[in-house]
Amino acid sequence: MEHLFLSLLLGFVTLVSVAFFVLFYKHRSNFTGTNLPPGKIGYPVIGESIEFLSTGWKGHPEKFIFDRMSKFSSEIFKTSIFGEPAAVFCGAACNKFLFSNENKLVTAWWPSSVNKVFPTSQQTSSQSEAKKMRKLLPGFMKPEALQRYVGIMDTIAQRHFAADWDNQKEILTFPLAKRYTFWLAAKLFVSLDDPKDIRKFEDPFQLLAGGIISMPIDLPGTPFHRAIKASAYIRKELLKIIKQRKVDLAEAKASPTQDILSHMLLTCTDDGQYMTELDIADKILGLLIGGHDTASAACTFIVKYLAELPHVYEAVYAEQMEIAESKAPGELLNWDDLQKMKYSWCVAQEVLRLAPPLQGAFREALTDFVFNGFSIPKGWKLYWSANSTHKNSTYFPQPEKFDPTRFEGNGPAPYTFVPFGGGPRMCPGKEYARLEILVFMHHLVKRFRWEKILPEEKIIVDPMPMPAKGLPVRLFPHQL
């Protein structure tokens, strides 16, 4: 019996050793080639994923980038993230190269966690699904189309502040900012307007946002597992809305042009087919994530910086009150009003520079190519980092200083300010985000001054920046 036990133990140890050897060999083989960029490749399977994510959890996502820029190369270095060999591109020239070579040398890529959260993307690919969306969206995201939404945004903002901010002595900024931006997205994308219906999505969307870009470990308790469950719940609720909309369209109770959902139900794809209900649910889910998560982070940090910088607040307040005083009682904001919010938008852009909701994005090499003398093999993943320019003194002197004047006149040099990406894959919702942020700022400063309750509150990035305690603030309503 003792010999049998020892034999089994020896066999197990041998099997584990062989498995580790195979993993190590396979990991190393992904980085074979001549003249690859310098850098570290980390451990088998996990690579440097933990370091990549943990710097964000500690509130300094740029540390992963700048540490390796100083050690290996200021423009490009290799690593291994989410189980993939990768090259990180840093700086304006690298941004220009990646953005201008979209669908030529590189294409969009997302970690496997994204594909698993959106089931229909596994039938094709997240890349092809994104291309579909880009054909569907332009009519709704062009400035001329968005002009129709300003009054709706203003109405919802008034309702939001009346319900959740007015008559409150203290509030948690981040959850309320998410409620505001989700309400807008739900109204404009699927005509969902009842606050009770909207609030049942709040917790699932928070779980989804926290796990969609994470280590793809589908075990109970992991962020990824929670994201998959939340995605399934949201999709089920969206399918109910979609089925009802089909009935309403058939009975002429809904308009074919009232929102993106109606447009999707009535529009054929390139092959002459209508999208399935599940396909539409995934598309709407992706839009709701993109349409509210990034803007809610921006709105939250606007509250943070205006609390810390009274002189900036005063300038924003003066600009917004000039607009408010020009309106007749009950008159809604319009497109021209938002064009007058020039300083406010400079402030918002400086917030987006210092706390970019989109930390960066991945591409995949479509073919072997050489960049800056380094070979990039086909299939490698490429990551561009917003912080490599946003917090780089080469492009923004005194990068940690909050200075809205950077965006006056011609603004920053091309490819240095990239909170919405760039090139063909620049975020199609950029102008939509500008509108919802400015409407938020208008109602915020018109109503209140405020102070932070936790002056030294930690900021974490997972995957977007957020205050660790939700940014509690104490409100001081203006005396009207």
Coordinates of C-alpha atoms in Angstrom, one line a residue:
M1 CA 0.0 0.0 0.0
E2 CA 2.8 2.3 0.9
H3 CA 4.6 1.7 -2.4
L4 CA 1.3 2.3 -4.3
F5 CA 0.9 5.6 -2.5
L6 CA 4.4 6.7 -3.3
S7 CA 3.9 5.6 -6.9
L8 CA 0.7 7.6 -7.2
L9 CA 2.4 10.7 -5.6
L10 CA 5.4 10.4 -7.9
G11 CA 3.1 10.1 -10.9
F12 CA 1.1 13.2 -9.8
V13 CA 4.3 15.2 -9.2
T14 CA 5.6 14.1 -12.6
L15 CA 2.3 15.1 -14.3
V16 CA 2.3 18.5 -12.7
S17 CA 5.9 19.0 -13.6
V18 CA 5.3 18.1 -17.2
A19 CA 2.2 20.4 -17.3
F20 CA 4.2 23.3 -16.0
F21 CA 7.0 22.6 -18.4
V22 CA 4.6 22.5 -21.3
L23 CA 2.9 25.8 -20.2
F24 CA 6.3 27.4 -19.7
Y25 CA 7.5 26.2 -23.1
K26 CA 4.4 27.3 -24.8
H27 CA 4.5 30.7 -23.1
R28 CA 8.1 31.3 -24.1
S29 CA 7.4 30.1 -27.7
N30 CA 4.9 32.9 -28.1
F31 CA 7.8 35.4 -27.8
T32 CA 10.2 33.8 -30.3
G33 CA 11.3 35.9 -33.1
T34 CA 14.0 38.3 -34.1
N35 CA 14.2 41.9 -33.0
L36 CA 11.1 41.9 -30.8
P37 CA 10.5 44.9 -28.6
P38 CA 12.2 44.8 -25.2
G39 CA 10.2 43.9 -22.1
K40 CA 9.0 41.2 -19.6
I41 CA 6.7 38.4 -20.4
G42 CA 5.8 37.3 -16.8
Y43 CA 4.5 33.9 -15.8
P44 CA 2.8 31.3 -18.0
V45 CA -1.0 31.9 -18.6
I46 CA -1.2 35.0 -16.4
G47 CA 1.8 36.9 -17.8
E48 CA 1.8 40.4 -16.3
S49 CA -2.0 40.6 -16.0
I50 CA -1.9 40.9 -12.2
E51 CA 0.6 43.8 -12.4
F52 CA -1.4 45.4 -15.2
L53 CA -4.6 45.3 -13.2
S54 CA -3.3 45.9 -9.7
T55 CA -1.7 49.3 -10.5
G56 CA -5.2 50.4 -11.4
W57 CA -6.6 48.9 -8.2
K58 CA -4.0 51.0 -6.3
G59 CA -5.1 54.1 -8.1
H60 CA -2.1 54.6 -10.4
P61 CA -2.8 52.7 -13.7
E62 CA -0.1 54.8 -15.4
K63 CA 2.6 53.2 -13.2
F64 CA 2.6 49.9 -15.2
I65 CA 3.1 51.9 -18.4
F66 CA 5.7 54.4 -17.2
D67 CA 7.8 51.9 -15.2
R68 CA 8.3 49.9 -18.4
M69 CA 8.7 52.9 -20.6
S70 CA 11.7 54.0 -18.4
K71 CA 13.1 50.5 -18.1
F72 CA 12.7 49.2 -21.7
S73 CA 11.6 51.8 -24.2
S74 CA 9.7 55.1 -24.2
E75 CA 7.7 54.1 -27.2
I76 CA 7.1 50.3 -27.3
F77 CA 7.6 47.3 -25.0
K78 CA 6.5 43.8 -24.9
T79 CA 4.5 42.1 -22.2
S80 CA 1.9 39.3 -21.7
I81 CA -1.7 40.3 -20.7
F82 CA -4.8 38.2 -20.4
G83 CA -2.9 35.2 -21.7
E84 CA -1.8 37.0 -24.9
P85 CA 1.6 38.1 -26.2
A86 CA 1.3 41.9 -26.4
A87 CA 3.2 45.1 -27.3
V88 CA 2.3 48.3 -25.5
F89 CA 2.5 51.4 -27.8
C90 CA 3.2 54.7 -26.0
G91 CA 3.1 58.3 -27.2
A92 CA 1.6 60.4 -29.9
A93 CA 3.5 58.8 -32.8
C94 CA 2.4 55.3 -31.7
N95 CA -1.2 56.5 -31.3
K96 CA -1.1 57.9 -34.8
F97 CA 0.4 54.7 -36.2
L98 CA -2.3 52.5 -34.7
F99 CA -5.2 54.8 -35.3
S100 CA -4.3 55.3 -39.0
N101 CA -3.6 51.7 -39.7
E102 CA -7.0 50.4 -38.5
N103 CA -8.1 47.5 -40.7
K104 CA -4.8 47.7 -42.6
L105 CA -2.2 46.4 -40.2
V106 CA -4.3 46.1 -37.1
T107 CA -7.9 45.5 -36.0
A108 CA -9.8 45.8 -32.8
W109 CA -9.5 43.1 -30.2
W110 CA -11.1 42.4 -26.8
P111 CA -10.1 39.9 -24.1
S112 CA -12.1 36.7 -24.1
S113 CA -14.0 37.9 -21.1
V114 CA -15.8 40.4 -23.4
N115 CA -16.9 37.7 -25.9
K116 CA -18.2 35.5 -23.1
V117 CA -20.3 38.2 -21.6
F118 CA -21.9 38.9 -25.0
P119 CA -23.1 35.5 -26.4
T120 CA -23.9 36.6 -29.9
S121 CA -20.3 37.8 -30.4
Q122 CA -19.2 34.2 -30.0
Q123 CA -21.2 33.2 -33.1
T124 CA -19.1 35.6 -35.1
S125 CA -16.6 37.8 -33.3
S126 CA -16.7 40.9 -31.2
Q127 CA -14.9 42.7 -34.1
S128 CA -17.6 41.9 -36.6
E129 CA -20.3 42.8 -34.1
A130 CA -18.6 46.2 -33.5
K131 CA -18.6 46.8 -37.3
K132 CA -22.4 46.2 -37.4
M133 CA -22.9 48.7 -34.6
R134 CA -20.9 51.3 -36.5
K135 CA -23.2 51.0 -39.4
L136 CA -26.3 51.3 -37.3
L137 CA -25.2 54.3 -35.1
P138 CA -24.2 57.2 -37.3
G139 CA -27.8 58.4 -37.8
F140 CA -28.3 58.7 -34.1
M141 CA -24.9 60.1 -33.0
K142 CA -24.3 62.8 -35.6
P143 CA -24.4 66.4 -34.2
E144 CA -27.5 67.2 -36.3
A145 CA -29.3 64.2 -34.9
L146 CA -28.2 64.9 -31.3
Q147 CA -29.6 68.4 -31.5
R148 CA -33.1 66.8 -31.1
Y149 CA -31.9 65.2 -27.8
V150 CA -30.8 68.3 -25.9
G151 CA -34.3 69.1 -24.6
I152 CA -34.8 65.5 -23.5
M153 CA -31.5 65.5 -21.7
D154 CA -32.4 68.7 -20.0
T155 CA -35.8 67.4 -18.9
I156 CA -34.3 64.2 -17.5
A157 CA -31.5 66.1 -15.7
Q158 CA -34.1 68.4 -14.0
R159 CA -36.1 65.3 -12.9
H160 CA -32.9 63.6 -11.7
F161 CA -31.6 66.5 -9.6
A162 CA -35.1 67.1 -8.2
A163 CA -35.5 63.5 -7.1
D164 CA -31.9 62.7 -5.9
W165 CA -30.1 65.9 -5.1
D166 CA -32.5 68.6 -4.0
N167 CA -33.3 68.6 -0.3
Q168 CA -30.3 66.4 0.4
K169 CA -27.6 67.5 2.8
E170 CA -25.1 64.8 1.7
I171 CA -25.0 62.6 -1.4
L172 CA -22.8 59.8 -2.9
T173 CA -21.8 61.2 -6.2
F174 CA -20.7 58.2 -8.2
P175 CA -24.0 56.1 -7.8
L176 CA -26.0 59.2 -8.6
A177 CA -23.9 60.1 -11.7
K178 CA -24.4 56.5 -12.9
R179 CA -28.2 56.9 -12.3
Y180 CA -28.3 60.1 -14.4
T181 CA -26.3 58.8 -17.4
F182 CA -28.1 55.4 -17.4
W183 CA -31.5 57.2 -17.3
L184 CA -30.5 59.2 -20.3
A185 CA -29.2 56.1 -22.2
A186 CA -32.3 54.1 -21.3
K187 CA -34.6 56.9 -22.5
L188 CA -32.8 57.7 -25.7
F189 CA -31.9 54.2 -26.8
V190 CA -35.0 52.2 -25.7
S191 CA -37.5 54.8 -24.5
L192 CA -37.4 53.5 -21.0
D193 CA -38.4 56.3 -18.7
D194 CA -39.9 55.0 -15.4
P195 CA -37.4 55.5 -12.6
K196 CA -38.5 52.3 -11.0
D197 CA -37.8 50.3 -14.1
I198 CA -34.5 52.0 -14.5
R199 CA -33.3 51.4 -11.0
K200 CA -33.7 47.6 -11.2
F201 CA -30.8 47.7 -13.7
E202 CA -28.4 49.7 -11.5
D203 CA -26.8 46.9 -9.4
P204 CA -26.5 44.4 -12.4
F205 CA -24.8 47.1 -14.5
Q206 CA -22.4 47.8 -11.7
L207 CA -21.5 44.1 -11.5
L208 CA -21.2 43.9 -15.3
A209 CA -18.9 47.0 -15.5
G210 CA -16.7 45.6 -12.8
G211 CA -16.1 42.3 -14.4
I212 CA -16.2 42.7 -18.2
I213 CA -12.5 43.5 -18.4
S214 CA -11.1 41.1 -15.8
M215 CA -9.3 37.8 -15.5
P216 CA -11.7 35.4 -17.3
I217 CA -12.1 33.0 -14.4
D218 CA -15.7 31.8 -14.3
L219 CA -15.9 30.6 -10.7
P220 CA -18.5 31.7 -8.1
G221 CA -17.4 34.9 -6.3
T222 CA -15.1 36.2 -9.1
P223 CA -15.8 39.5 -10.8
F224 CA -16.0 37.7 -14.2
H225 CA -18.6 35.2 -12.9
R226 CA -20.7 38.0 -11.4
A227 CA -20.5 39.9 -14.7
I228 CA -21.8 36.9 -16.7
K229 CA -24.7 36.5 -14.3
A230 CA -25.5 40.2 -14.4
S231 CA -25.3 40.2 -18.2
A232 CA -27.8 37.3 -18.4
Y233 CA -30.2 39.1 -16.1
I234 CA -30.0 42.4 -18.1
R235 CA -30.4 40.5 -21.4
K236 CA -33.5 38.8 -20.1
E237 CA -35.1 42.1 -19.1
L238 CA -34.1 43.7 -22.5
L239 CA -35.7 40.8 -24.3
K240 CA -39.0 41.6 -22.6
I241 CA -38.7 45.2 -23.8
I242 CA -37.8 44.1 -27.3
K243 CA -40.8 41.7 -27.6
Q244 CA -43.2 44.4 -26.4
R245 CA -41.7 46.9 -28.8
K246 CA -42.3 44.6 -31.8
V247 CA -46.0 44.4 -30.7
D248 CA -46.2 48.2 -30.3
L249 CA -44.6 48.7 -33.8
A250 CA -47.1 46.3 -35.4
E251 CA -50.0 48.1 -33.7
A252 CA -48.6 51.6 -34.5
K253 CA -48.2 52.4 -30.8
A254 CA -44.5 53.0 -31.3
S255 CA -42.7 55.1 -33.8
P256 CA -40.1 53.6 -36.3
T257 CA -37.8 56.5 -35.6
Q258 CA -38.3 57.0 -31.9
D259 CA -35.1 55.4 -30.7
I260 CA -32.2 53.0 -31.6
L261 CA -34.3 49.9 -30.6
S262 CA -37.0 50.7 -33.2
H263 CA -34.3 51.3 -35.8
M264 CA -32.6 47.9 -35.1
L265 CA -35.9 46.0 -35.3
L266 CA -36.8 47.5 -38.7
T267 CA -33.3 47.6 -40.3
C268 CA -31.9 44.7 -42.4
T269 CA -28.2 43.8 -42.2
D270 CA -25.9 43.6 -45.2
D271 CA -27.1 40.1 -46.0
G272 CA -30.8 41.1 -46.1
Q273 CA -31.6 39.6 -42.7
Y274 CA -33.2 41.1 -39.7
M275 CA -31.3 40.8 -36.4
T276 CA -32.5 38.3 -33.9
E277 CA -34.0 39.4 -30.6
L278 CA -31.0 38.1 -28.8
D279 CA -28.6 39.9 -31.2
I280 CA -30.5 43.2 -30.6
A281 CA -30.4 42.6 -26.8
D282 CA -26.6 42.3 -26.9
K283 CA -26.3 45.4 -29.1
I284 CA -28.5 47.4 -26.8
L285 CA -26.6 46.0 -23.8
G286 CA -23.3 47.2 -25.3
L287 CA -24.7 50.6 -26.0
L288 CA -26.1 51.0 -22.5
I289 CA -22.7 50.2 -21.1
G290 CA -20.9 52.5 -23.4
G291 CA -23.6 55.2 -23.2
H292 CA -23.5 55.6 -19.4
D293 CA -20.4 54.1 -17.7
T294 CA -17.7 56.3 -19.2
A295 CA -19.8 59.5 -18.9
S296 CA -20.7 58.7 -15.3
A297 CA -17.0 58.5 -14.4
A298 CA -16.4 61.9 -16.1
C299 CA -19.3 63.5 -14.2
T300 CA -18.1 62.1 -10.9
F301 CA -14.6 63.5 -11.4
I302 CA -16.0 66.9 -12.4
V303 CA -17.6 67.0 -9.0
K304 CA -14.3 66.0 -7.4
Y305 CA -12.2 68.6 -9.1
L306 CA -14.7 71.5 -8.8
A307 CA -14.8 70.8 -5.1
E308 CA -11.0 71.0 -4.9
L309 CA -10.6 74.0 -7.1
P310 CA -12.8 77.0 -6.1
H311 CA -11.5 79.3 -8.8
V312 CA -12.4 76.8 -11.5
Y313 CA -15.8 76.3 -10.0
E314 CA -16.4 80.1 -10.0
A315 CA -15.6 80.4 -13.7
V316 CA -17.9 77.5 -14.6
Y317 CA -20.6 78.9 -12.3
A318 CA -20.4 82.3 -14.0
E319 CA -20.6 80.8 -17.5
Q320 CA -23.5 78.6 -16.6
M321 CA -25.5 81.3 -14.8
E322 CA -25.2 83.6 -17.8
I323 CA -26.9 80.9 -19.8
A324 CA -29.5 80.2 -17.1
E325 CA -30.4 83.8 -16.8
S326 CA -31.0 84.1 -20.5
K327 CA -33.7 81.5 -20.4
A328 CA -37.4 82.2 -20.0
P329 CA -39.1 80.4 -17.1
G330 CA -39.6 76.7 -18.0
E331 CA -37.5 77.1 -21.3
L332 CA -35.3 74.1 -21.9
L333 CA -31.6 74.2 -22.9
N334 CA -31.0 74.0 -26.6
W335 CA -28.1 73.3 -28.9
D336 CA -26.9 76.9 -29.1
D337 CA -26.8 77.1 -25.3
L338 CA -24.4 74.1 -25.2
Q339 CA -22.1 75.7 -27.8
K340 CA -21.7 78.7 -25.4
M341 CA -20.4 76.4 -22.6
K342 CA -16.8 76.8 -23.9
Y343 CA -15.0 77.0 -20.6
S344 CA -17.1 74.3 -19.0
W345 CA -16.1 72.0 -21.8
C346 CA -12.4 72.9 -21.3
V347 CA -12.8 71.9 -17.7
A348 CA -14.5 68.6 -18.7
Q349 CA -11.7 67.8 -21.1
E350 CA -9.1 68.5 -18.5
V351 CA -11.0 66.0 -16.2
L352 CA -11.0 63.5 -19.1
R353 CA -7.2 64.0 -19.4
L354 CA -6.4 63.4 -15.8
A355 CA -9.0 60.7 -15.2
P356 CA -9.7 59.1 -18.6
P357 CA -12.6 56.7 -18.4
L358 CA -11.0 54.7 -21.2
Q359 CA -7.5 53.8 -20.0
G360 CA -6.6 52.4 -23.4
A361 CA -7.7 49.8 -25.9
F362 CA -6.4 46.7 -27.6
R363 CA -5.7 46.0 -31.3
E364 CA -4.5 42.8 -33.0
A365 CA -1.8 42.6 -35.6
L366 CA -3.3 41.4 -38.9
T367 CA 0.1 40.7 -40.4
D368 CA 3.8 40.8 -39.5
F369 CA 5.1 44.4 -39.6
V370 CA 8.0 46.5 -38.3
F371 CA 7.5 49.6 -36.3
N372 CA 10.3 51.9 -35.0
G373 CA 12.8 49.1 -35.9
F374 CA 10.9 46.4 -33.8
S375 CA 9.2 43.4 -35.3
I376 CA 5.6 42.8 -34.4
P377 CA 4.4 39.3 -35.3
K378 CA 1.0 38.6 -36.8
G379 CA -1.6 37.8 -34.0
W380 CA 0.2 39.8 -31.3
K381 CA -2.1 42.0 -29.3
L382 CA -1.3 45.8 -29.2
Y383 CA -2.3 48.1 -26.4
W384 CA -2.4 51.9 -26.6
S385 CA -2.5 53.8 -23.4
A386 CA -4.2 57.2 -22.9
N387 CA -2.0 57.9 -19.9
S388 CA 1.2 57.5 -21.9
T389 CA 0.4 60.9 -23.4
H390 CA -2.2 62.4 -20.9
K391 CA 0.3 62.3 -18.0
N392 CA 3.4 62.8 -20.0
S393 CA 5.3 66.1 -19.5
T394 CA 6.5 65.9 -23.1
Y395 CA 2.9 66.6 -24.3
F396 CA 1.3 68.3 -21.2
P397 CA 3.7 70.4 -19.1
Q398 CA 3.2 69.9 -15.4
P399 CA 0.9 66.9 -16.2
E400 CA -0.5 66.6 -12.7
K401 CA -1.7 70.2 -12.6
F402 CA -5.4 70.9 -13.4
D403 CA -5.3 73.5 -16.1
P404 CA -8.4 73.9 -18.4
T405 CA -6.5 76.5 -20.5
R406 CA -4.7 73.6 -22.2
F407 CA -7.8 73.2 -24.3
E408 CA -8.3 76.8 -25.4
G409 CA -7.4 77.9 -28.9
N410 CA -6.1 75.0 -31.0
G411 CA -5.8 72.8 -27.9
P412 CA -3.4 69.9 -27.5
A413 CA -1.3 68.5 -30.3
P414 CA -2.9 65.7 -32.4
Y415 CA -2.9 62.2 -31.0
T416 CA -2.0 63.4 -27.5
F417 CA -5.5 63.8 -26.0
V418 CA -7.3 60.5 -26.7
P419 CA -10.1 59.9 -24.1
F420 CA -12.3 58.8 -27.0
G421 CA -9.6 56.9 -29.0
G422 CA -8.9 58.1 -32.5
G423 CA -9.0 57.3 -36.2
P424 CA -11.8 55.1 -37.7
R425 CA -12.5 53.6 -34.3
M426 CA -12.9 56.9 -32.4
C427 CA -15.9 56.5 -30.0
P428 CA -19.0 57.3 -32.1
G429 CA -20.6 58.6 -28.9
K430 CA -18.1 61.4 -28.3
E431 CA -20.6 64.2 -29.1
Y432 CA -23.3 62.4 -27.2
A433 CA -21.0 62.3 -24.1
R434 CA -20.2 66.0 -24.5
L435 CA -23.9 66.9 -24.4
E436 CA -24.8 64.8 -21.3
I437 CA -21.7 66.0 -19.4
L438 CA -22.5 69.7 -20.1
V439 CA -26.1 69.3 -19.2
F440 CA -25.0 67.7 -15.9
M441 CA -22.6 70.5 -15.2
H442 CA -25.3 73.1 -15.9
H443 CA -27.7 71.8 -13.4
L444 CA -25.1 70.9 -10.8
V445 CA -23.4 74.3 -10.5
K446 CA -26.7 76.2 -10.9
R447 CA -28.1 74.4 -7.9
F448 CA -25.1 73.9 -5.5
R449 CA -21.8 74.5 -4.0
W450 CA -20.4 71.5 -2.3
E451 CA -17.4 70.1 -0.4
K452 CA -15.8 66.6 -0.2
I453 CA -16.5 64.7 3.0
L454 CA -13.5 62.5 2.6
P455 CA -10.6 64.9 1.5
E456 CA -8.1 62.1 0.9
E457 CA -10.5 59.5 -0.7
K458 CA -8.6 56.9 -2.7
I459 CA -9.2 56.6 -6.4
I460 CA -9.2 53.1 -7.9
V461 CA -9.3 52.1 -11.6
D462 CA -11.2 48.8 -12.2
P463 CA -11.4 49.2 -15.3
M464 CA -12.6 52.8 -15.1
P465 CA -11.5 55.3 -12.5
M466 CA -13.8 55.7 -9.5
P467 CA -13.6 57.0 -5.9
A468 CA -13.2 54.1 -3.5
K469 CA -16.1 55.3 -1.3
G470 CA -18.3 56.8 -4.1
L471 CA -17.2 60.4 -3.5
P472 CA -19.5 61.6 -0.7
V473 CA -20.1 65.3 -0.7
R474 CA -21.9 67.8 1.4
L475 CA -24.3 70.1 -0.5
F476 CA -24.9 73.8 -0.1
P477 CA -27.8 74.9 -2.2
H478 CA -27.7 78.4 -3.8
Q479 CA -30.2 80.9 -2.3
L480 CA -32.4 81.7 -5.3

